[in-house]
Coordinates of C-alpha atoms in Angstrom, one line a residue:
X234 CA -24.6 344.7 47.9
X235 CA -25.8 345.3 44.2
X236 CA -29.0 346.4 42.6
X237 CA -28.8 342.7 41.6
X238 CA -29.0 341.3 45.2
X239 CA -25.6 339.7 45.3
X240 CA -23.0 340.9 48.2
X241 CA -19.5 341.9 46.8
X242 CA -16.5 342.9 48.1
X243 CA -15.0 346.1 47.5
X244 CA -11.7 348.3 48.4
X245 CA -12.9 352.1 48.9
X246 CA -10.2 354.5 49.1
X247 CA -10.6 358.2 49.4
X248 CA -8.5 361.1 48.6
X249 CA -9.5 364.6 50.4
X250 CA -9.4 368.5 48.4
X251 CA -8.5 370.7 50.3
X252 CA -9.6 374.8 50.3
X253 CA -6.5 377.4 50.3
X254 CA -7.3 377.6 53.9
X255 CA -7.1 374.6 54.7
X256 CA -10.5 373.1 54.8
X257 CA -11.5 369.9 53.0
X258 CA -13.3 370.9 50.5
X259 CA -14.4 367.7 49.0
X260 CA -13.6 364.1 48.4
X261 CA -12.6 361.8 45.7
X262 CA -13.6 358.4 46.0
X263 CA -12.2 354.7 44.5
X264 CA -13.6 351.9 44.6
X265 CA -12.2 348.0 43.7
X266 CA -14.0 345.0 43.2
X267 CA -11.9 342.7 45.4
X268 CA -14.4 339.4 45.5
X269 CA -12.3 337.0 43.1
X270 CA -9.3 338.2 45.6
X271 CA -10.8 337.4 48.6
X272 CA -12.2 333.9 47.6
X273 CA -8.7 333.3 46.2
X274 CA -7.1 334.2 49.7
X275 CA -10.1 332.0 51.3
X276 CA -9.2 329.2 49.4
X277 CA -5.8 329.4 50.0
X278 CA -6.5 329.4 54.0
X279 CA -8.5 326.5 53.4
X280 CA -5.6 324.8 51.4
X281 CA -3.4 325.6 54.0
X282 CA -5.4 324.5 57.0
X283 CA -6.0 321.6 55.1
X284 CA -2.4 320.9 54.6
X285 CA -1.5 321.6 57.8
X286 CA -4.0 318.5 58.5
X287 CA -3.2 316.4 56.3
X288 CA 0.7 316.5 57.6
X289 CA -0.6 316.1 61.2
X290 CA -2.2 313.0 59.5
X291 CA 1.0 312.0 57.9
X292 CA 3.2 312.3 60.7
X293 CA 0.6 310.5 62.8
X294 CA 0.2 307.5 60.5
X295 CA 4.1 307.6 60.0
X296 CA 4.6 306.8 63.3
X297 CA 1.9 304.1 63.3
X298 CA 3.5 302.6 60.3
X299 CA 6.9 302.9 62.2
X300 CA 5.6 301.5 65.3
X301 CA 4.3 298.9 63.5
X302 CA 7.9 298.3 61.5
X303 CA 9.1 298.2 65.3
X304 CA 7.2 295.4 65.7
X305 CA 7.7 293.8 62.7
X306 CA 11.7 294.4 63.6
X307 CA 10.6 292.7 66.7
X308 CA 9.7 289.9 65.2
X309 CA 12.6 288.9 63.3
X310 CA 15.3 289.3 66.0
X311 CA 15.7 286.1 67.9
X312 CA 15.4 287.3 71.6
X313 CA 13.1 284.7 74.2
X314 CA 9.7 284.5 73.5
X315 CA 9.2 286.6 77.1
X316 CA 11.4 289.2 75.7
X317 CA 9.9 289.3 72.4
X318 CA 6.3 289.7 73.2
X319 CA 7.3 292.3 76.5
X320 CA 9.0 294.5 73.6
X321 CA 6.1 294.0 71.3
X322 CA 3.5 295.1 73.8
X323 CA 5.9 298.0 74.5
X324 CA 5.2 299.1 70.8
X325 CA 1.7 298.3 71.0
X326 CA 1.0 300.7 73.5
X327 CA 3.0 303.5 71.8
X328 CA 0.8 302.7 68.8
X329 CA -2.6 302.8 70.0
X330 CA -1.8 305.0 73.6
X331 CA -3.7 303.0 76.1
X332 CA -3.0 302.2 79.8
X333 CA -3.3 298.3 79.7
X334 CA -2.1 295.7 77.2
X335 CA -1.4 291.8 77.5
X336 CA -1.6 288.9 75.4
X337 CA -2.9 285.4 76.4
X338 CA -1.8 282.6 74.6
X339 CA -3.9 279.1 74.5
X340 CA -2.3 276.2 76.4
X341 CA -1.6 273.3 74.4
X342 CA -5.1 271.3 75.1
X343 CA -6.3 274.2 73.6
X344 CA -9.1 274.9 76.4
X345 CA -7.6 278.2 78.5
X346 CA -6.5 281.0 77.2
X347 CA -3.2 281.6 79.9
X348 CA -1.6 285.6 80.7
X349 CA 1.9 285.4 78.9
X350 CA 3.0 288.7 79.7
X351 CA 1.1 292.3 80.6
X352 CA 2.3 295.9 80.7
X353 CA -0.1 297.8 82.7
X354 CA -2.6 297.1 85.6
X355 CA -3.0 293.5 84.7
X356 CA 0.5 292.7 85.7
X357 CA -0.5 292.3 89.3
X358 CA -3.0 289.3 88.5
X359 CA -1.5 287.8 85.4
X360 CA 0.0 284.9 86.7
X361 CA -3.4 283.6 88.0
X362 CA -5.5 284.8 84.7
X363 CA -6.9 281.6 83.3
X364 CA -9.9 282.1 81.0
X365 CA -11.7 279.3 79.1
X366 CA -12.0 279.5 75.7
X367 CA -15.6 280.9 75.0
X368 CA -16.2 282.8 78.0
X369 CA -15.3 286.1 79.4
X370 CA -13.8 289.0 77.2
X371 CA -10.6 287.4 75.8
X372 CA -12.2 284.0 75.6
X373 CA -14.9 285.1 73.0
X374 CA -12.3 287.0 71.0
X375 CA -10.3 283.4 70.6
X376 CA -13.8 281.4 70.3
X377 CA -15.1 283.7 67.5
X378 CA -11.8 284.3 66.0
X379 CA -12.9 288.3 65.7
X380 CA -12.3 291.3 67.0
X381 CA -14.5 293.0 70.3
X382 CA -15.2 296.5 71.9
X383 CA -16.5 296.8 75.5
X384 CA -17.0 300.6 76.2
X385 CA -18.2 299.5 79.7
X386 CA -16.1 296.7 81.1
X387 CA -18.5 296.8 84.8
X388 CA -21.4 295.9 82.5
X389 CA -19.3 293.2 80.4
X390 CA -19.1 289.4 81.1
X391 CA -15.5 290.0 82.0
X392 CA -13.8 287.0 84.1
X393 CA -10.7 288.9 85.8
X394 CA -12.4 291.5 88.4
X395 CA -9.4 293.6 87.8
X396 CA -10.5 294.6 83.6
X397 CA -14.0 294.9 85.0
X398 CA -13.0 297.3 87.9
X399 CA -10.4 299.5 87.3
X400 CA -10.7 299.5 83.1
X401 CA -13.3 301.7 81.2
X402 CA -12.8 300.8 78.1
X403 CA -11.5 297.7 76.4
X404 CA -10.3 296.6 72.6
X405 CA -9.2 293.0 71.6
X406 CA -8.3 290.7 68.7
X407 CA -6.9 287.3 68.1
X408 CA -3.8 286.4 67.2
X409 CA -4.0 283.6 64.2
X410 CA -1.7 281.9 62.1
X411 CA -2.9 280.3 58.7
X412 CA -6.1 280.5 60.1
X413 CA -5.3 279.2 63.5
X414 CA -6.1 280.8 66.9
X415 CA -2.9 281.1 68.8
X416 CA -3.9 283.6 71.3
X417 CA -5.1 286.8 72.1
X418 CA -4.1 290.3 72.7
X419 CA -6.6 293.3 74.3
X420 CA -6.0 296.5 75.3
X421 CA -7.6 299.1 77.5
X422 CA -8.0 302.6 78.9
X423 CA -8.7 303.9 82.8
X424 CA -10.5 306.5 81.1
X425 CA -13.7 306.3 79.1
X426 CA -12.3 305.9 75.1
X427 CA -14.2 305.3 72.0
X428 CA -12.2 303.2 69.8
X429 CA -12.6 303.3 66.1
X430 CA -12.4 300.9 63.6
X431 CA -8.7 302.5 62.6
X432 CA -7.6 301.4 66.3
X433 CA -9.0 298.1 65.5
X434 CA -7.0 297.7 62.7
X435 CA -4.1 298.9 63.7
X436 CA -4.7 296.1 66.7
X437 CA -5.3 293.7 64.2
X438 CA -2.2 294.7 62.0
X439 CA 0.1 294.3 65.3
X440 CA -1.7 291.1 66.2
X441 CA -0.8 289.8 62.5
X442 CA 2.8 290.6 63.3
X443 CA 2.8 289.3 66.9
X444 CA 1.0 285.7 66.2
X445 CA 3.6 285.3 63.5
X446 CA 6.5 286.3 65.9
X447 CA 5.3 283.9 68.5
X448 CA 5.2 280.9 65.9
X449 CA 8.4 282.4 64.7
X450 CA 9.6 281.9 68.4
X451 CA 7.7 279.5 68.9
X452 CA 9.7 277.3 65.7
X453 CA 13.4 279.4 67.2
X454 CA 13.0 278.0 70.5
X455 CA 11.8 274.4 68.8
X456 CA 15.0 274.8 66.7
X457 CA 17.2 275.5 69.4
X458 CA 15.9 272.7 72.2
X459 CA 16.7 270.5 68.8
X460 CA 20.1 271.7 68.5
X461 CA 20.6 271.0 72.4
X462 CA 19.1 267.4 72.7
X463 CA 21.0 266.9 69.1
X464 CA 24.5 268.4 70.9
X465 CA 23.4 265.8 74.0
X466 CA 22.9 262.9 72.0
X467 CA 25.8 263.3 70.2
X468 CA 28.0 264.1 73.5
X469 CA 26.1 261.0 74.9
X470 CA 26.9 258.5 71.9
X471 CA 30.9 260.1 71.9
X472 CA 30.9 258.7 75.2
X473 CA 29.8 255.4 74.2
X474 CA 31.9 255.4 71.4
X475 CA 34.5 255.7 73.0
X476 CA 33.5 253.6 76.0
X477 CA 33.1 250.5 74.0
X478 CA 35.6 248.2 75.2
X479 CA 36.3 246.9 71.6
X480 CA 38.0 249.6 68.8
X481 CA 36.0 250.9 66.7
X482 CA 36.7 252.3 63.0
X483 CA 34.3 254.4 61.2
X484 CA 36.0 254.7 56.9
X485 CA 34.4 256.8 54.8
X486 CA 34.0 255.2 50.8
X487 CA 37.6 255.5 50.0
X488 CA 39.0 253.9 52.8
X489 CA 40.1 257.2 54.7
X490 CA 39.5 257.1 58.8
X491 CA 36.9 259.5 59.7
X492 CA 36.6 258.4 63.3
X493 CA 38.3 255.8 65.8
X494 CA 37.7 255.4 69.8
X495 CA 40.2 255.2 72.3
X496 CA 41.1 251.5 72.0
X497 CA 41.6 251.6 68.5
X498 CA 44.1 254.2 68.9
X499 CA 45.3 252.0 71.8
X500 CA 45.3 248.7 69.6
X501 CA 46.8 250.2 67.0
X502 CA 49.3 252.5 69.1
X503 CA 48.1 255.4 67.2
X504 CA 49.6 258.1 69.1
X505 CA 53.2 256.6 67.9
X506 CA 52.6 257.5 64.3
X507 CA 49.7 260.7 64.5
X508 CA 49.6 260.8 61.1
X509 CA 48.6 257.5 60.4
X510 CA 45.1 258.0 60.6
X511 CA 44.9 261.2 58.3
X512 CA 46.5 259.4 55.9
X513 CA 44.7 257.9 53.0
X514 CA 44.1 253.7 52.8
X515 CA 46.6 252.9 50.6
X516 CA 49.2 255.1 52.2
X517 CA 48.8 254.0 55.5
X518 CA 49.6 250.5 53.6
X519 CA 52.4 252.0 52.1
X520 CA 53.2 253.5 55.9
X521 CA 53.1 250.8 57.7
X522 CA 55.7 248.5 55.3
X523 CA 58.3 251.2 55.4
X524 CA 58.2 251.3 59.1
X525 CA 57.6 247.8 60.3
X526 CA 59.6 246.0 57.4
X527 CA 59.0 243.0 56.7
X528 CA 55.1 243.7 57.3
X529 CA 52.8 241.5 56.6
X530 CA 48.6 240.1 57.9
X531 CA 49.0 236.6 58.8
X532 CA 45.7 234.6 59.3
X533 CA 45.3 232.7 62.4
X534 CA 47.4 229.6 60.9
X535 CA 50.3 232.1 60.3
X536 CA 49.6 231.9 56.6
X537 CA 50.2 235.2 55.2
X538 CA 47.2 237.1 53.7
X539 CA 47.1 238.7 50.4
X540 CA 46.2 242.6 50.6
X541 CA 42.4 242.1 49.0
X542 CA 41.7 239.7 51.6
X543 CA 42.8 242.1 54.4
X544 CA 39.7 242.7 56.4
X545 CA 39.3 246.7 55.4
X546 CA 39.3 245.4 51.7
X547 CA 36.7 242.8 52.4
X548 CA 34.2 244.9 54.1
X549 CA 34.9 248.1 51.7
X550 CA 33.9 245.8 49.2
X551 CA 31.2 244.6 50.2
X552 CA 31.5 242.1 52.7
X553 CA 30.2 241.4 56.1
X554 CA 32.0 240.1 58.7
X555 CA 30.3 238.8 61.8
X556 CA 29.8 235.7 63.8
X557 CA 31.3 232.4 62.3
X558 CA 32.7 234.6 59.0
X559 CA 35.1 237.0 62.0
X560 CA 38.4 237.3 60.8
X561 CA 41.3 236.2 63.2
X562 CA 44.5 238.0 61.9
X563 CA 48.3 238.6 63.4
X564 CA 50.3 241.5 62.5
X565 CA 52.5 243.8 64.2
X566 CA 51.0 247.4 64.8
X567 CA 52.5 250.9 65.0
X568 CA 55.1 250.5 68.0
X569 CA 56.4 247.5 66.6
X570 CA 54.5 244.8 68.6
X571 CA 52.8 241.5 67.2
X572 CA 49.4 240.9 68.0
X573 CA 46.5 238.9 67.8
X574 CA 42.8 240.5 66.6
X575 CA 39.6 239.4 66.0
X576 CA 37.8 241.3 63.3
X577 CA 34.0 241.8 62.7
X578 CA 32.6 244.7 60.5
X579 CA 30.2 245.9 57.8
X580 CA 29.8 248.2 54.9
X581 CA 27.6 251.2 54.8
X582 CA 25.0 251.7 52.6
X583 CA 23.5 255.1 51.3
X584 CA 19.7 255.5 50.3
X585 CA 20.8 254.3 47.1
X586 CA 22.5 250.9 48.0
X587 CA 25.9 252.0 47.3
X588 CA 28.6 252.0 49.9
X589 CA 29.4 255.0 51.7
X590 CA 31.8 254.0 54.5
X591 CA 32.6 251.0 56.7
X592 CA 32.9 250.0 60.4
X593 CA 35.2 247.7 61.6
X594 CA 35.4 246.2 65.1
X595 CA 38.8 244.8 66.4
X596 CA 38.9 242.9 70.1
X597 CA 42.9 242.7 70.8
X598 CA 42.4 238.2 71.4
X599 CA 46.4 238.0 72.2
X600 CA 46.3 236.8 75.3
X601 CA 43.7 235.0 74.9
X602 CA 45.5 232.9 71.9
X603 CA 48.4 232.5 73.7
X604 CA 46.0 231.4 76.5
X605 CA 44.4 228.8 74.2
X606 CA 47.8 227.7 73.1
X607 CA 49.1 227.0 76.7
X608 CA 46.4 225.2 77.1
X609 CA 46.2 223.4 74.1
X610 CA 50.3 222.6 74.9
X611 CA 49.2 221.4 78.7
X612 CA 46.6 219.5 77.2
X613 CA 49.3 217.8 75.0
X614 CA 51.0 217.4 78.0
X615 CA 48.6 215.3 80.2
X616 CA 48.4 213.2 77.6
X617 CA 52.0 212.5 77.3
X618 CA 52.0 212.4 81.4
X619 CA 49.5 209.7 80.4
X620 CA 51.7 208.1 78.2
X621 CA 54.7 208.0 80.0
X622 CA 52.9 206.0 82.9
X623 CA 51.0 203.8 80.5
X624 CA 54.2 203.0 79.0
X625 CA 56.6 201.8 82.4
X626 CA 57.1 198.5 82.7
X627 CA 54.1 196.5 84.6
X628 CA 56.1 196.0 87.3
X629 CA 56.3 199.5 87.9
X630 CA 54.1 200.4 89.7
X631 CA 55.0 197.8 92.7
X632 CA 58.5 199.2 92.0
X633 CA 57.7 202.9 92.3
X634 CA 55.9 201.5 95.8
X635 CA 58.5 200.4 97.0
X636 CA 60.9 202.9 96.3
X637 CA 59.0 205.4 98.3
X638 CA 60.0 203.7 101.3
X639 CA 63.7 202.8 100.2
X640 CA 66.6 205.0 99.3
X641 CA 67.2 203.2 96.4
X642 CA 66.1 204.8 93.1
X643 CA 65.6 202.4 89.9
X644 CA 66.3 203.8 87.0
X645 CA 62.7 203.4 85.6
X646 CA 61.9 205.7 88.7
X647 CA 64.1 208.5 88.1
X648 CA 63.0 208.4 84.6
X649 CA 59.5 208.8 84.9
X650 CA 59.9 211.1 87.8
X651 CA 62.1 213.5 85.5
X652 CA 59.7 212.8 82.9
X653 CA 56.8 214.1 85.5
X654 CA 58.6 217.2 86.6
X655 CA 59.2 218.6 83.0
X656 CA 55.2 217.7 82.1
X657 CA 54.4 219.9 85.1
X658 CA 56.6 222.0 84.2
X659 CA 55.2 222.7 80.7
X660 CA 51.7 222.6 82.3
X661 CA 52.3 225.4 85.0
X662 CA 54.9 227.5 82.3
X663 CA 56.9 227.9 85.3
X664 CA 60.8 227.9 85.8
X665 CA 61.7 225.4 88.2
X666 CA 59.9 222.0 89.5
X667 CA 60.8 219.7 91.8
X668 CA 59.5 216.1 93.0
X669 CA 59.9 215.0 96.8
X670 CA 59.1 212.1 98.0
X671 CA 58.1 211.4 101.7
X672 CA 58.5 208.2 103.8
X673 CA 55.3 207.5 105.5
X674 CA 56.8 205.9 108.5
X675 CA 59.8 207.7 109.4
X676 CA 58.7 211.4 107.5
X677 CA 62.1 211.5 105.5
X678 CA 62.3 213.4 102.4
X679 CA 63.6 212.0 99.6
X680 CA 64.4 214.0 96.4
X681 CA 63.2 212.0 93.0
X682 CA 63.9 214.5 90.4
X683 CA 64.7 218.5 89.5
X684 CA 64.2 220.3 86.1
X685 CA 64.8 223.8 85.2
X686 CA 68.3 224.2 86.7
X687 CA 71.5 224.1 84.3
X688 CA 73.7 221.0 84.4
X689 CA 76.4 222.6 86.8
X690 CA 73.5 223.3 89.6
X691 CA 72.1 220.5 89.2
X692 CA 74.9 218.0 90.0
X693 CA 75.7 220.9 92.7
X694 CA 71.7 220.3 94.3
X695 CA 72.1 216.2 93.7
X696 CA 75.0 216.4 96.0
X697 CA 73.4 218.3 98.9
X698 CA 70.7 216.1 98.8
X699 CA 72.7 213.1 99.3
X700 CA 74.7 214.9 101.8
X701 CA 71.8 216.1 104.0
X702 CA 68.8 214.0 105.6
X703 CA 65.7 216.3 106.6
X704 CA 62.5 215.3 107.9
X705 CA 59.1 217.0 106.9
X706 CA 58.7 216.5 111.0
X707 CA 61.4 218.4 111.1
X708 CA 60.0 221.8 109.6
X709 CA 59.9 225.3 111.3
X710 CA 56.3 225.6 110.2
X711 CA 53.7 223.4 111.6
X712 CA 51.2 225.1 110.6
X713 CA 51.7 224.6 107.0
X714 CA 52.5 220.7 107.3
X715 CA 49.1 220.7 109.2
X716 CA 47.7 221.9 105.9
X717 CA 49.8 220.1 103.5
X718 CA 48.9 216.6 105.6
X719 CA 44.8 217.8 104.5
X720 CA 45.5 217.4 101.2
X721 CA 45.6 221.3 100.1
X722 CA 47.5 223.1 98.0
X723 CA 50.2 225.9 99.3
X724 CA 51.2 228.5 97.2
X725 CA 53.8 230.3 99.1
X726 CA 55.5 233.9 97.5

């Protein structure tokens, strides 16, 4: 201490004298004024202690600020919303080192806040957690959209017995997105634990992170139960594409096929010429006159069509083809055979009116023509059945009478009876016809005409009918003479 009051620090060093025999004989003394040094070295303990602080605070709020990348790393992978928010809670509890952590989400009326997933004590009772919005712990969090401390849960309005018993201390936060509750998330200690305003934010920072994974999920999961029902729909209306009993075209603007159903490719024997339908419109024209030469479209008089008013054209430019304006058309397809279609279709049209595409709907009407035609021809040949008994003689009929029951044959007979048999023939499109006539009294048969043999078995069957008598009595099958008698008709293979 100096005169002056004021403590310094000195370094005394002494060196002894010594007498020649050995004795000390005095001392000579140094002293240093070492204060500024020893503040200096103070200070630089200080520094260091302080350093050594301040990287314990570093390394601590690296690892938060990883953790908290963890979750952010969470958040963008696409795993399962279960998986995401399990891992996330995982991270959470590395963060902020508690014993218990969960989140509730709020079901979609928006009343109950509903356990999604727990690590920690509340695992056992999560699935029957349901707190109303407003009450309890988690429930005021969500209503008040703010964060809450409980430092003693057994004091607390808390709704699940198991926070309230076995928890000492507990820390929440919602979970918003633009401004909307979503959920919450709490966690909690078994211990007694004072949570600071750092491990509220820290909460809150994860929460931030969490609510936007979930609606990140949330909008994945949306995305992908899209993508499915889209994939269904579009398996579901393939089927029915292809199910539809008619064929079906789909052209894109130019004319090129971009899809056909199974009876198109049947109609138009496809799978002869595969690359038909990858070829463009005008050189599958060009295709199908080099390989069915002389090709042509015919309309349903057999009046050929010019190419524009082929029904592709039509509709490509513009027109639509449906009820009374279907197009009936012959023309031979791919394998070589002549058909018969009936064509409807219509243009596409893009948002801006132009034409995009076309669809076209054949219905292979063949058989159904020639259908019409037979019976348009049997028609023709009632008539002239008609005729041909209008027209013999008036005595005719008494004639025809009485040549049933008489051998004899006029010659007006066998004429009309000819005439007959070649009607019926043309009527039934079969091969051979016959007419038999049967006497009423004695049951003989008696043959009145044949058509459909050539001339050589003809004069060959004529002269085993005259040679032979038979008797529809006679016949091996009762039976059927039973049922011809009744008036019904036998068709017998």
């Amino acid at each position: 201490r100096r005169y002056d009051g004021v403590y310094r620090s000195f370094l005394v060093r002494g060196v002894p004298v010594f007498n020649e025999d050995g004795s000390i004989r005095e001392w000579i003394g140094f002293c240093t004024d070492i204060t500024e040094f020893k503040r200096v070295e103070e200070e630089r303990i200080q520094l260091l202690a302080s350093e050594q602080v301040a990287r314990a605070t570093a390394v601590a709020a690296t690892k938060r600020l990883q953790a908290l990348q963890d979750i952010t790393d969470t958040a963008l992978a696409h795993l399962t919303l279960n998986k995401l928010l399990h891992e996330m809670l995982v991270r959470v509890r590395e963060i902020i080192d508690v014993d218990n952590s969960a989140i509730l989400l709020v079901t979609e009326d928006g009343q109950y806040l509903t356990v999604y997933t727990a690590i920690g004590p509340e695992e056992q009772v999560a699935p029957q957690v349901r707190v109303p919005v407003g009450q309890g712990f988690a429930g005021k969090i969500a209503a008040h959209r703010e964060p809450l401390i409980v430092t003693d849960p057994s004091k607390a309005e808390i709704i699940t017995p198991l926070l309230r018993e076995k928890l000492r201390s507990l820390l929440g936060v919602p979970l918003l997105v633009e401004d909307r509750v979503i959920g919450v998330i709490h966690v909690g200690t078994l211990n007694p634990r004072q949570f600071t305003e750092e491990d509220v934010r820290l909460l809150q920072r994860a929460a931030d992170r969490i609510a936007l994974a979930v609606d990140h999920a949330h909008l994945y999961e949306s995305e992908q139960r899209a993508r499915i029902d889209a994939i269904a729909r579009a398996k579901q209306l393939e089927a029915i594409f292809e199910a539809i009993v008619d064929g079906v075209i789909v052209y894109d603007s130019e004319g090129r096929i971009q899809q056909m159903n199974s009876m198109a490719r049947e109609i138009l024997a496809v799978n002869s010429q595969p690359d038909y339908s990858t070829s463009m419109l005008d050189d599958r024209f060009s295709l199908l006159r080099e390989r069915l030469f002389p090709f042509k479209v015919l309309d349903d008089h057999g009046i050929p069509l010019p190419q524009e008013q082929w029904p592709v054209i039509r509709i490509l430019n513009g027109e639509m083809l449906k009820g009374s304006n279907a197009v009936d058309i012959r023309s031979y397809v791919l394998d070589g055979r002549e058909i018969e279609l009936s064509i409807t279709g219509s243009p596409v049209f893009g948002k801006g009116g132009d034409i995009v595409g076309a669809v076209t709907i054949m219905r292979d009407v063949t058989e159904r023509r020639k259908l019409e035609r037979r019976t348009h021809e049997a028609l023709k040949a009632l008539l002239a059945m008609a005729e041909v008994l209008v027209l013999v003689p008036d005595n005719a009929a008494e004639v025809h009478m009485q040549s049933l029951l008489k051998e004899k044959k006029t010659v007006a007979e066998s004429t009309v009876a000819r005439r007959l048999a070649e009607l019926t023939r043309d009527i039934l499109n079969c091969q051979r016809v016959g007419i038999t006539t049967i006497e009423s009294e004695t049951t003989v048969l008696r043959a009145m005409a044949i058509v459909g043999l050539s001339p050589e078995q003809e004069v060959q069957w004529w002269a085993e009918q005259q040679q032979q008598e038979s008797r529809l009595s006679d016949s091996r099958t009762p039976e059927l003479i039973s049922r011809l008698r009744a008036n019904e008709v036998l068709q017998l293979d």
